[in-house]
Amino acid sequence: MHLNRREFLHASLFLGFAIATKKGWSNKAPLSATERRDLFPQGVASGDPTANSVILWTRRPPVKDSEAKKLTVEISTSPDFKKILAGGTANISADSDWTCRFLTTDLKPNREYWYRFIDEHGFASRIGRTMTAPEESSDAPVRFTFVSCQCPNEGAMNAYRKMIFEDEARSRDQQLNFVLHLGDFIYEVTWYAEDNPNGNRGRRIRNLYKFPQGRKVSNFHLPVTLEDYRTLYRAYLENPDLQDARARWPFVCVWDNHEFAWAGYQSQYVAGGGYNAPAQNQKIYANQAWWEFIPAMVQQPGNPKLEQFVSPKVVDTPMEEFNDDGLSEEPNNLLAINSLKIQRVLRWGKNVDLLLTDNWSFRSPDMSTDDFEVPEYPRVSPQIPLEIMNYGRHYNDDNPPDTIRFNGKDIPNPTKEVFAQTFLGTEQRRWFIEQLGVSTARWKIWGHTFGTMELRSDYQNLPGELGSKWPKDAGYAVMDNRFLRDKDIIFDFIRDQKITGFCVVGGDRHAFHAGLASKALPPKKFEPLGVEFITGSISQQTLREVLEVTMKKENPKRVLHLIDQADGKMIPSMNVTPLHGVLSTLKLKETGDMEQARAVRNPDVAPHLSFVDFGGHGYGLVTATTDQLSTEFVCIPIPFERSERPDGGPLNYRVVHRTRLWKAGEAPKLEQEILEGDARYCI
Ligand SMILES: [Fe+2]
């Protein structure tokens, strides 16, 4: 049963040290093996499928007296493993925390495969299932879910259970091709139960793990070492629902912020509680742990192998200067942020190119000041100062003002000489545009972690009844709008090149949003160039949940977010305020009726938005065919505890947005249909 080394040499030149091939393996009888899930406590996984390959993953740590050094991988076309189609072996060791990546090649397109790992003692992992992508010429529809923001330490993974239950009920040709994970796969910031005896803002803390080293800041803990980051992944992957999902579909993953640092940039660690420090070593630890636990076709520059991550030697060094693009060229920073490249493109036949970017490693530091905050209005920024500071010296076609008018005063512009805020960095932005330009897929889908759509409201139109007024000269109240120059450059390219089928899928916001992607909103030119969908979190707290717990009932501004009803229930007006404007929200408070509220909407606030839910959890489900793209939001109640039901528990609503593939020069349009449940305060 041993593979001849020569038989897996050709692919090892491509990527990875261990591959599987049919040669010498096809039609072999399987090894006799005993399934021992306790010896593979994080289960199995697969990632980044192509039309003929997929990376398989497991972890086989020493357990009590049982240690393994070598794993045999078996791949079969049936779950009973009667015949083995392909296989190979891989070495494992403590250097990669006993994780194993195995690149399986020579597979057939658009097929289901089953796989398992067997150690040298005959102990086997659970059986995993995976699926290859359709061949390049295929018109087959592509289906995938997109997810983000999961924290088993403070919530349950009912969304995955529902996803599995629903997929099992579909016919084979309707089943998901893959799961796109848009990051916050882990939350590095950790609240321990003993520091927070009442839980964390209403959530029960499970204390699934403790950092071997860690650093306590305020009432939470942050990772410090490689072992600390590995501890997070090990604990998360023991979750049975997440583990079942990884064993059912290939995952395609990018990181968001929390895989490294709550609010960092490049290799700087920034967290709440005022913690802020250069962290080149920590960035490399975070990258290494991600690489070890997330099977993906990603590369370390100069290291094509899959066996072991190579850590560059760095010294934690403050970043003191930034170049014209907001990048620190400090050598330790460059080594750290380039230690793993996750930006990549994956293809599913003629229908889908999936473009994935790294939105954190190359991001510029935030140079805005708090001179323009409006403390009476929580969680919004005044539009005009925000835009001026975001564009830096590029504002107004490179003519930024000397001062910014705010509350009747002229305040010096703090960013007149400063680079524009960027999340991609110049090099990655260039790469992304190039990929977009050469893509021939009907649907060019950008896995973007946090998305591009602006959310804002017209606080300038508030009557005096809420107390202090929104400042004059401030424009709209912006809830979310970031990296405006990146947006300009990318959307100008899409418009100039007449690119069609452009779709953004995002996470991070812990909210469902659907709409049209445009670089600007009224009074500037509103010009839809694509469609955009943001998924609610798998489990992490939403704005609605946080405000319900933390916002005082007597706060006069509460109506903009929550409307209290006589029975103690709350209407989430926080969706209505950005969708329709403040007068709609006030009308909703007066009448309790959405139709009357919509009748007084301000059409300029959000001509791009079709759907907003700041209180929903769940996932998005995309189906891309030759002429239509549809995205279903599957929304579940707050997953405080694990559902005992096989379907993952109740559903709040299911809503679908569809768009026809538009022609060059046309604008995309979205159609909406509520398929199930109650989403009346989200539209
Ligand atoms: Fe998140």
XYZ file of C-alpha atoms and ligand atoms in Angstrom:
684
model
C 0.000 0.000 0.000
C 2.955 2.396 0.003
C 3.096 5.082 -2.588
C 6.167 5.243 -4.692
C 7.788 8.625 -3.985
C 8.177 9.386 -7.674
C 4.440 9.100 -8.086
C 3.795 12.258 -6.189
C 6.748 14.276 -7.297
C 5.216 16.244 -10.131
C 2.599 17.967 -8.045
C 4.991 18.518 -5.169
C 6.875 20.824 -7.504
C 3.715 22.836 -7.879
C 2.654 23.165 -4.293
C 3.095 21.007 -1.297
C 5.106 18.035 -0.335
C 2.369 15.417 -0.344
C -0.176 14.813 -3.030
C -2.454 12.094 -4.120
C -2.686 10.625 -7.529
C -4.647 7.812 -9.026
C -1.484 6.037 -10.054
C -0.880 3.065 -7.819
C -4.020 3.814 -5.827
C -7.034 3.395 -8.034
C -9.225 0.443 -7.180
C -7.167 -0.439 -4.119
C -9.000 -1.861 -1.190
C -9.120 0.559 1.717
C -6.846 0.115 4.722
C -8.519 -1.594 7.593
C -8.983 1.178 10.086
C -10.881 2.040 13.252
C -12.526 5.452 13.419
C -11.229 7.292 16.493
C -12.565 10.845 16.529
C -10.921 11.450 19.901
C -7.524 11.216 18.198
C -8.556 13.802 15.580
C -10.289 16.300 17.917
C -10.600 19.082 15.320
C -12.097 16.794 12.685
C -11.304 17.120 9.003
C -11.637 19.866 6.425
C -11.043 20.694 2.799
C -10.338 23.984 1.073
C -9.902 25.947 -2.135
C -11.241 23.438 -4.650
C -10.318 23.725 -8.329
C -11.697 21.641 -11.189
C -9.162 18.898 -10.438
C -7.754 19.460 -6.962
C -8.590 20.262 -3.372
C -6.557 20.595 -0.182
C -7.479 18.188 2.592
C -6.801 18.873 6.247
C -6.760 17.270 9.647
C -4.970 17.442 12.975
C -3.702 14.342 14.764
C -2.095 15.453 18.036
C -0.597 13.114 20.607
C -3.430 11.966 22.868
C -2.435 10.260 26.120
C 0.104 7.629 25.009
C -0.937 7.587 21.378
C 1.300 9.565 19.049
C 1.440 9.433 15.261
C 4.081 10.743 12.873
C 2.620 9.798 9.529
C -0.860 9.875 8.039
C -2.188 7.992 5.047
C -4.905 9.779 3.124
C -7.579 7.858 1.262
C -9.923 9.438 -1.284
C -12.977 7.627 -2.561
C -15.931 8.370 -4.810
C -18.308 6.834 -2.284
C -18.738 7.324 1.465
C -18.419 3.575 2.126
C -14.777 3.620 0.917
C -15.265 0.321 -0.887
C -12.810 1.469 -3.509
C -10.000 3.924 -3.096
C -9.532 6.315 -5.963
C -6.459 8.151 -4.806
C -4.286 8.598 -1.785
C -0.911 9.424 -0.356
C 0.961 9.971 2.861
C 1.994 12.996 4.854
C 4.264 13.509 7.831
C 3.010 15.404 10.846
C 4.904 16.946 13.734
C 4.765 19.408 16.578
C 6.343 22.039 14.281
C 2.938 22.529 12.611
C 1.000 21.704 15.766
C 0.247 18.235 14.333
C -1.843 19.704 11.528
C -1.715 18.168 8.076
C -2.365 19.712 4.642
C -2.652 17.333 1.726
C -3.099 18.531 -1.848
C -5.179 16.050 -3.807
C -4.794 16.351 -7.567
C -6.016 14.566 -10.705
C -9.634 14.689 -9.585
C -12.602 15.081 -11.936
C -14.536 18.360 -12.171
C -17.799 19.022 -10.324
C -17.686 15.741 -8.383
C -18.249 14.705 -4.804
C -15.388 12.935 -3.041
C -14.974 11.412 0.389
C -11.698 11.318 2.285
C -10.195 10.215 5.561
C -6.854 10.149 7.323
C -5.390 6.994 8.900
C -2.404 6.999 11.238
C 0.294 4.331 11.348
C -1.598 2.544 14.142
C -4.713 2.088 11.968
C -6.732 4.815 13.710
C -8.858 6.848 11.331
C -10.355 10.313 11.344
C -14.030 10.865 10.657
C -14.905 10.794 6.963
C -14.989 14.117 5.165
C -16.837 15.037 2.012
C -15.653 17.575 -0.517
C -16.440 18.766 -3.994
C -14.384 19.923 -6.952
C -15.250 22.976 -9.064
C -16.811 22.624 -12.537
C -14.422 22.624 -15.496
C -13.551 25.949 -17.146
C -16.019 25.521 -20.005
C -18.937 24.618 -17.734
C -22.200 26.568 -17.590
C -23.275 24.695 -14.440
C -24.893 26.918 -11.799
C -22.616 27.688 -8.845
C -24.020 27.704 -5.317
C -22.258 28.780 -2.188
C -22.971 30.239 1.195
C -21.005 33.101 2.679
C -20.486 33.558 6.397
C -18.477 35.528 8.944
C -18.026 36.351 12.625
C -18.327 33.252 14.776
C -17.536 32.894 18.456
C -18.368 29.562 20.137
C -17.080 30.988 23.408
C -20.119 33.285 23.617
C -22.714 31.771 21.291
C -23.829 28.755 19.309
C -23.250 27.723 15.702
C -26.907 27.035 14.883
C -26.446 28.714 11.512
C -24.135 25.917 10.375
C -26.588 23.291 11.612
C -29.354 24.887 9.542
C -27.072 25.132 6.521
C -26.242 21.420 6.765
C -29.863 20.390 7.339
C -31.083 22.327 4.319
C -28.281 21.146 2.052
C -28.860 17.502 2.918
C -32.475 17.912 1.799
C -31.477 19.204 -1.661
C -30.928 17.049 -4.707
C -27.278 16.584 -5.586
C -27.346 19.123 -8.431
C -28.816 21.778 -6.097
C -26.279 21.337 -3.310
C -23.672 23.869 -2.294
C -20.338 23.855 -4.071
C -18.511 25.492 -1.159
C -18.674 27.789 1.862
C -16.982 31.181 1.657
C -15.779 32.301 5.085
C -15.161 36.035 5.102
C -13.268 36.132 8.349
C -13.527 36.538 12.073
C -13.216 32.777 11.965
C -11.792 33.322 15.449
C -12.068 36.249 17.861
C -8.643 36.763 19.338
C -10.033 39.074 22.062
C -11.381 36.840 24.814
C -13.497 37.503 27.884
C -12.970 35.026 30.716
C -15.959 34.106 32.861
C -14.107 34.791 36.104
C -13.448 38.427 35.150
C -17.032 38.862 33.949
C -19.354 37.003 36.327
C -22.449 38.408 34.590
C -21.293 37.347 31.141
C -20.380 39.638 28.280
C -23.206 42.090 27.451
C -25.854 39.439 27.947
C -23.899 36.500 26.535
C -22.887 33.457 28.568
C -19.123 32.929 28.520
C -18.192 29.266 28.018
C -14.503 29.529 28.926
C -13.652 27.057 26.173
C -9.960 27.861 26.520
C -7.365 29.929 28.344
C -4.347 31.420 26.632
C -1.186 29.614 27.752
C 0.433 33.053 28.001
C -1.987 35.822 26.968
C -2.160 39.430 28.067
C -4.874 40.873 30.241
C -6.151 44.312 29.245
C -9.141 45.834 30.996
C -11.612 42.944 31.518
C -10.452 40.839 28.545
C -7.448 38.858 27.353
C -5.435 39.013 24.146
C -3.128 36.409 22.583
C 0.603 36.996 22.584
C 2.374 33.850 21.382
C 1.993 31.326 18.576
C 0.626 28.869 21.135
C -1.997 31.429 22.141
C -3.261 31.724 18.551
C -3.176 27.943 18.056
C -5.195 27.573 21.252
C -7.998 29.617 19.676
C -8.244 27.498 16.529
C -8.062 24.218 18.441
C -10.870 25.256 20.755
C -13.086 26.697 18.014
C -12.735 23.607 15.844
C -13.939 21.365 18.629
C -17.365 22.917 18.084
C -19.497 20.094 16.629
C -21.523 22.233 14.204
C -18.532 24.067 12.767
C -16.706 20.760 12.551
C -19.601 19.087 10.696
C -19.722 21.989 8.242
C -16.009 21.711 7.528
C -16.429 17.966 7.018
C -19.292 18.490 4.544
C -18.063 21.228 2.177
C -14.817 22.725 1.037
C -14.271 26.097 2.720
C -12.707 29.104 1.039
C -11.397 31.493 3.681
C -9.946 34.948 4.048
C -9.179 36.627 7.313
C -10.836 39.715 8.686
C -9.408 41.691 11.615
C -9.815 39.308 14.540
C -7.627 36.550 13.114
C -4.784 38.868 14.157
C -5.909 41.973 16.023
C -9.154 43.615 17.015
C -8.340 46.963 15.431
C -4.829 46.666 14.058
C -3.245 47.731 10.787
C -0.238 46.195 9.050
C 1.728 44.666 11.951
C 0.462 47.032 14.636
C -1.711 45.530 17.353
C -4.528 47.825 18.454
C -7.286 46.764 20.829
C -9.871 48.341 23.062
C -8.777 49.412 26.509
C -6.134 51.652 24.931
C -3.772 48.802 24.039
C -1.587 49.711 21.061
C 1.828 48.187 20.276
C 4.098 47.154 17.421
C 3.557 43.427 16.960
C 5.588 42.039 14.068
C 6.151 38.742 15.869
C 2.516 38.480 16.741
C 1.425 39.150 13.146
C 3.619 36.252 12.034
C 2.203 34.012 14.787
C -1.320 34.885 13.667
C -0.468 34.135 10.040
C 1.184 30.849 10.968
C -1.776 29.638 13.034
C -4.187 30.603 10.231
C -2.037 28.718 7.726
C -1.891 25.663 9.985
C -5.632 25.416 10.639
C -7.230 26.764 7.438
C -6.571 24.627 4.355
C -6.050 27.088 1.497
C -4.046 27.489 -1.690
C -2.033 30.332 -0.242
C 1.650 30.877 -0.344
C 4.471 32.086 1.737
C 6.871 33.891 -0.565
C 9.745 31.483 -1.211
C 8.073 28.544 0.540
C 5.898 26.432 -1.749
C 5.554 23.620 0.798
C 2.535 22.567 2.733
C 4.368 20.791 5.516
C 5.701 23.666 7.539
C 5.345 27.415 7.876
C 8.625 29.311 7.715
C 8.711 32.196 10.187
C 10.871 35.153 9.255
C 12.932 36.512 12.143
C 11.719 39.923 13.207
C 12.129 42.332 16.088
C 9.047 44.216 17.266
C 9.707 47.741 16.056
C 7.505 50.840 16.066
C 6.370 52.052 12.650
C 7.215 55.722 12.617
C 6.974 56.706 8.965
C 4.526 55.839 6.242
C 5.085 56.309 2.538
C 2.737 58.126 0.152
C 0.537 55.027 0.066
C 0.216 54.698 3.832
C 2.618 51.732 3.981
C 5.382 51.463 6.567
C 8.560 50.318 4.833
C 10.142 49.472 8.164
C 11.838 46.123 7.341
C 10.323 44.156 10.226
C 6.865 45.311 9.217
C 7.427 44.298 5.592
C 8.656 40.845 6.644
C 5.677 40.335 8.924
C 2.905 41.467 6.580
C 4.378 39.601 3.627
C 4.863 36.347 5.531
C 1.653 34.947 4.029
C -0.280 36.052 0.939
C -3.968 35.212 1.000
C -5.193 37.350 -1.908
C -6.131 34.983 -4.720
C -8.647 34.126 -7.436
C -10.638 30.892 -7.650
C -12.837 29.840 -10.583
C -16.054 27.850 -10.921
C -16.577 27.211 -14.638
C -17.745 30.074 -16.840
C -20.074 31.505 -14.222
C -17.940 32.537 -11.261
C -14.548 34.062 -10.623
C -14.093 34.605 -6.897
C -11.610 37.388 -6.167
C -10.327 37.442 -2.607
C -8.422 40.274 -0.975
C -6.483 40.750 2.259
C -8.143 43.802 3.790
C -5.907 44.192 6.850
C -2.228 43.502 6.217
C -1.693 46.521 3.969
C -4.136 48.963 5.485
C -2.984 52.470 6.339
C -3.166 53.784 9.896
C -6.176 55.949 10.672
C -4.985 59.556 10.754
C -8.327 61.166 11.530
C -8.766 63.076 14.803
C -11.667 63.244 17.230
C -12.155 67.003 16.703
C -15.279 66.223 14.694
C -17.130 63.833 16.948
C -20.718 64.409 18.021
C -20.975 62.629 21.372
C -24.747 63.144 21.674
C -25.234 60.971 18.584
C -23.588 57.596 19.187
C -22.089 55.417 16.447
C -22.185 57.922 13.597
C -19.654 60.324 12.092
C -20.351 63.627 10.388
C -20.032 63.087 6.653
C -18.032 66.080 5.481
C -15.152 65.929 7.999
C -15.071 62.129 7.619
C -14.663 62.373 3.859
C -12.033 65.114 4.042
C -9.949 63.102 6.517
C -10.451 59.826 4.629
C -9.135 61.245 1.358
C -6.238 63.090 3.045
C -4.231 65.050 0.525
C -6.275 63.580 -2.343
C -9.508 65.262 -1.259
C -11.175 67.413 -3.918
C -8.829 66.284 -6.719
C -5.752 66.798 -4.591
C -6.881 70.174 -3.267
C -7.749 69.547 0.382
C -8.935 72.546 2.403
C -6.764 74.171 5.085
C -9.643 74.121 7.544
C -12.829 72.149 8.043
C -16.013 74.027 8.953
C -17.717 72.254 11.852
C -20.294 73.524 14.333
C -19.755 77.053 13.061
C -15.981 76.928 13.621
C -13.087 76.532 11.210
C -10.872 73.741 12.524
C -7.452 73.074 10.938
C -7.586 70.077 8.571
C -5.436 67.429 10.305
C -4.979 65.352 7.156
C -4.103 68.012 4.599
C -0.665 66.491 4.003
C -1.584 62.872 4.798
C -2.014 59.849 2.486
C -5.555 58.714 1.661
C -6.883 55.885 3.819
C -6.450 52.557 2.044
C -7.278 49.001 3.028
C -5.779 47.249 0.019
C -2.529 49.157 -0.316
C -1.322 50.271 -3.724
C 0.194 46.983 -4.852
C -2.778 44.812 -3.938
C -5.204 47.336 -5.419
C -3.277 47.177 -8.697
C -3.355 43.370 -8.582
C -7.088 43.362 -7.885
C -7.878 45.700 -10.781
C -5.746 43.597 -13.092
C -7.614 40.428 -12.073
C -10.954 42.135 -12.524
C -9.913 43.352 -15.959
C -8.887 39.918 -17.239
C -11.763 37.967 -15.689
C -13.995 36.398 -18.326
C -16.475 34.920 -15.831
C -20.075 36.100 -16.060
C -20.057 36.906 -12.350
C -16.994 38.523 -10.855
C -17.547 38.061 -7.152
C -15.381 39.974 -4.705
C -15.012 38.358 -1.281
C -14.353 41.584 0.521
C -14.781 40.878 4.285
C -16.537 44.189 5.065
C -18.023 45.434 1.766
C -18.207 48.839 0.113
C -21.735 50.149 0.667
C -22.196 53.350 2.617
C -24.778 53.437 5.402
C -25.912 56.850 6.575
C -28.913 58.836 7.639
C -30.190 62.377 7.291
C -29.779 63.594 10.869
C -29.598 67.101 9.387
C -33.371 66.787 8.855
C -34.209 66.015 12.480
C -36.712 68.379 14.038
C -35.654 69.890 17.375
C -37.568 67.438 19.515
C -34.642 65.074 20.227
C -32.647 67.695 22.111
C -29.244 68.763 20.813
C -29.176 69.316 17.045
C -26.958 67.567 14.519
C -24.105 69.998 13.776
C -24.500 72.418 10.909
C -22.207 71.971 7.899
C -21.670 68.298 8.763
C -23.748 66.679 6.025
C -25.225 63.237 6.638
C -24.657 61.078 9.719
C -22.484 58.227 8.456
C -22.698 54.801 10.075
C -20.300 53.091 7.722
C -18.218 54.411 4.862
C -14.580 53.584 4.521
C -11.575 53.853 2.222
C -13.099 56.227 -0.275
C -10.127 56.533 -2.592
C -9.818 52.754 -3.016
C -13.502 52.768 -3.868
C -13.109 55.599 -6.400
C -10.224 53.925 -8.216
C -11.918 50.511 -8.397
C -15.375 51.796 -9.367
C -13.931 54.170 -11.970
C -12.150 51.194 -13.508
C -15.364 49.145 -13.573
C -17.248 52.022 -15.215
C -14.519 52.856 -17.737
C -13.949 49.223 -18.720
C -17.715 48.573 -18.821
C -17.325 45.537 -16.558
C -20.569 43.679 -15.916
C -21.576 41.004 -13.426
C -19.674 42.659 -10.574
C -20.840 41.461 -7.161
C -19.449 42.132 -3.684
C -20.050 39.718 -0.823
C -19.041 40.773 2.659
C -19.339 40.084 6.359
C -17.828 41.846 9.383
C -20.733 44.236 9.955
C -22.811 41.743 11.953
C -25.772 42.823 9.849
C -27.563 41.852 6.647
C -27.382 44.487 3.898
C -28.405 44.146 0.246
C -28.069 46.826 -2.369
C -26.294 48.285 -5.354
C -22.614 49.105 -5.235
C -21.846 52.687 -6.227
C -18.918 54.924 -5.526
C -21.071 57.829 -4.369
C -24.561 58.809 -3.221
C -26.653 61.973 -3.692
C -25.994 64.848 -3.895
C -22.992 63.355 -5.716
C -23.661 61.117 -8.701
C -25.326 57.825 -7.799
C -24.193 55.322 -10.396
C -24.774 51.616 -9.621
C -21.956 49.451 -10.995
C -22.573 46.182 -9.216
C -24.637 44.399 -6.602
C -23.583 43.902 -2.991
C -24.612 41.601 -0.174
C -23.399 41.622 3.417
C -24.200 38.653 5.628
C -25.209 38.761 9.274
C -22.844 37.109 11.723
C -22.920 33.406 12.472
C -23.080 34.145 16.183
C -21.331 37.331 17.217
C -23.414 40.115 18.756
C -25.300 42.509 16.494
C -25.695 46.242 16.993
C -29.322 45.634 17.907
C -28.413 43.202 20.650
C -25.714 45.509 22.013
C -27.951 48.592 22.026
C -30.841 46.687 23.588
C -28.504 45.835 26.454
C -26.548 49.086 26.723
C -28.590 52.072 25.468
C -30.498 53.906 28.168
C -34.291 54.099 27.779
C -34.302 57.780 28.693
C -31.760 58.693 25.991
C -33.700 61.039 23.675
C -31.762 59.683 20.666
C -32.880 56.115 21.365
C -35.737 56.407 18.861
C -33.216 56.486 16.005
C -32.178 52.948 16.982
C -34.968 51.328 18.996
C -38.648 52.103 19.476
C -40.076 50.805 22.757
C -43.561 49.344 22.604
C -46.131 48.971 25.380
C -45.580 45.202 25.624
C -41.844 45.683 26.291
C -40.838 44.626 22.774
C -38.657 46.884 20.665
C -38.934 47.831 17.005
C -35.474 47.937 15.405
C -35.757 51.440 13.964
C -31.980 51.276 13.495
C -32.795 49.644 10.120
C -35.361 52.233 9.107
C -33.161 55.239 9.926
C -30.501 54.396 7.267
C -32.980 52.915 4.763
C -35.544 55.722 4.683
C -34.325 58.622 6.822
C -35.218 60.116 10.177
C -38.702 61.319 9.284
C -39.702 57.732 8.492
C -38.373 56.625 11.854
C -40.301 59.338 13.699
C -43.447 58.406 11.743
C -42.906 54.767 12.677
C -42.703 55.747 16.328
C -45.928 57.731 16.017
C -47.936 55.102 14.087
C -46.141 51.759 14.537
C -46.841 51.248 10.840
C -44.095 50.691 8.256
C -46.267 51.666 5.311
C -46.929 55.099 6.751
C -43.268 55.362 7.693
C -42.122 54.556 4.137
C -44.589 57.081 2.708
C -42.524 59.939 4.186
C -39.115 58.545 3.247
C -36.270 60.707 2.003
C -35.303 59.102 -1.334
C -31.825 60.628 -1.246
C -30.658 58.854 1.915
C -30.182 55.401 0.448
C -31.154 55.000 -3.194
C -28.732 52.047 -3.258
C -30.154 49.979 -0.378
C -32.866 47.308 -0.627
C -32.476 45.635 2.719
C -30.923 46.416 6.108
C -31.071 44.286 9.256
C -28.792 45.283 12.128
C -30.189 42.465 14.238
C -29.910 39.330 12.105
C -27.702 36.248 12.350
C -27.297 33.506 9.793
C -25.779 33.263 6.353
C -26.100 34.279 2.721
C -26.671 31.804 -0.095
C -25.602 32.763 -3.611
C -26.724 31.002 -6.776
C -24.967 32.169 -9.935
C -26.271 30.960 -13.283
C -25.613 32.019 -16.867
C -28.059 34.926 -16.687
C -29.028 35.494 -13.050
C -27.468 35.889 -9.632
C -29.622 35.440 -6.562
C -28.704 35.853 -2.926
C -30.849 34.490 -0.163
C -30.455 35.744 3.402
C -31.264 32.998 5.875
C -31.847 34.699 9.224
C -32.098 32.893 12.563
C -32.780 34.158 16.108
C -29.877 35.160 18.353
C -27.926 31.902 18.916
C -27.527 32.248 22.685
C -27.468 28.457 23.120
C -27.130 25.448 20.841
C -30.423 24.311 19.340
C -31.316 20.715 20.053
C -33.316 20.539 16.836
C -31.787 18.760 13.838
C -32.625 21.759 11.644
C -30.671 24.153 13.882
C -33.757 25.823 15.331
C -36.343 28.323 14.105
C -36.038 30.738 11.221
C -36.733 34.475 11.472
C -36.977 35.093 7.753
C -35.687 34.101 4.364
C -35.427 36.864 1.783
C -34.003 36.670 -1.717
C -32.563 39.363 -3.992
C -32.148 38.611 -7.680
C -30.335 40.396 -10.450
C -30.229 39.644 -14.174
C -26.825 39.781 -15.789
C -26.711 43.315 -17.166
C -25.113 44.441 -20.411
C -22.105 46.747 -20.683
C -23.217 50.287 -20.018
C -26.443 49.235 -18.279
C -27.070 49.589 -14.563
C -27.764 46.504 -12.447
C -31.168 46.185 -10.766
C -32.257 44.166 -7.745
C -35.580 42.423 -7.256
C -36.634 41.419 -3.778
C -38.880 38.635 -2.541
C -39.636 37.689 1.054
C -39.819 33.896 0.916
C -40.574 33.177 4.562
C -40.982 34.917 7.905
C -41.235 38.544 8.951
C -38.758 41.104 7.630
C -41.044 44.109 7.680
C -38.618 46.402 9.555
C -35.759 45.606 7.167
C -37.233 46.894 3.890
Fe -16.832 40.285 13.424
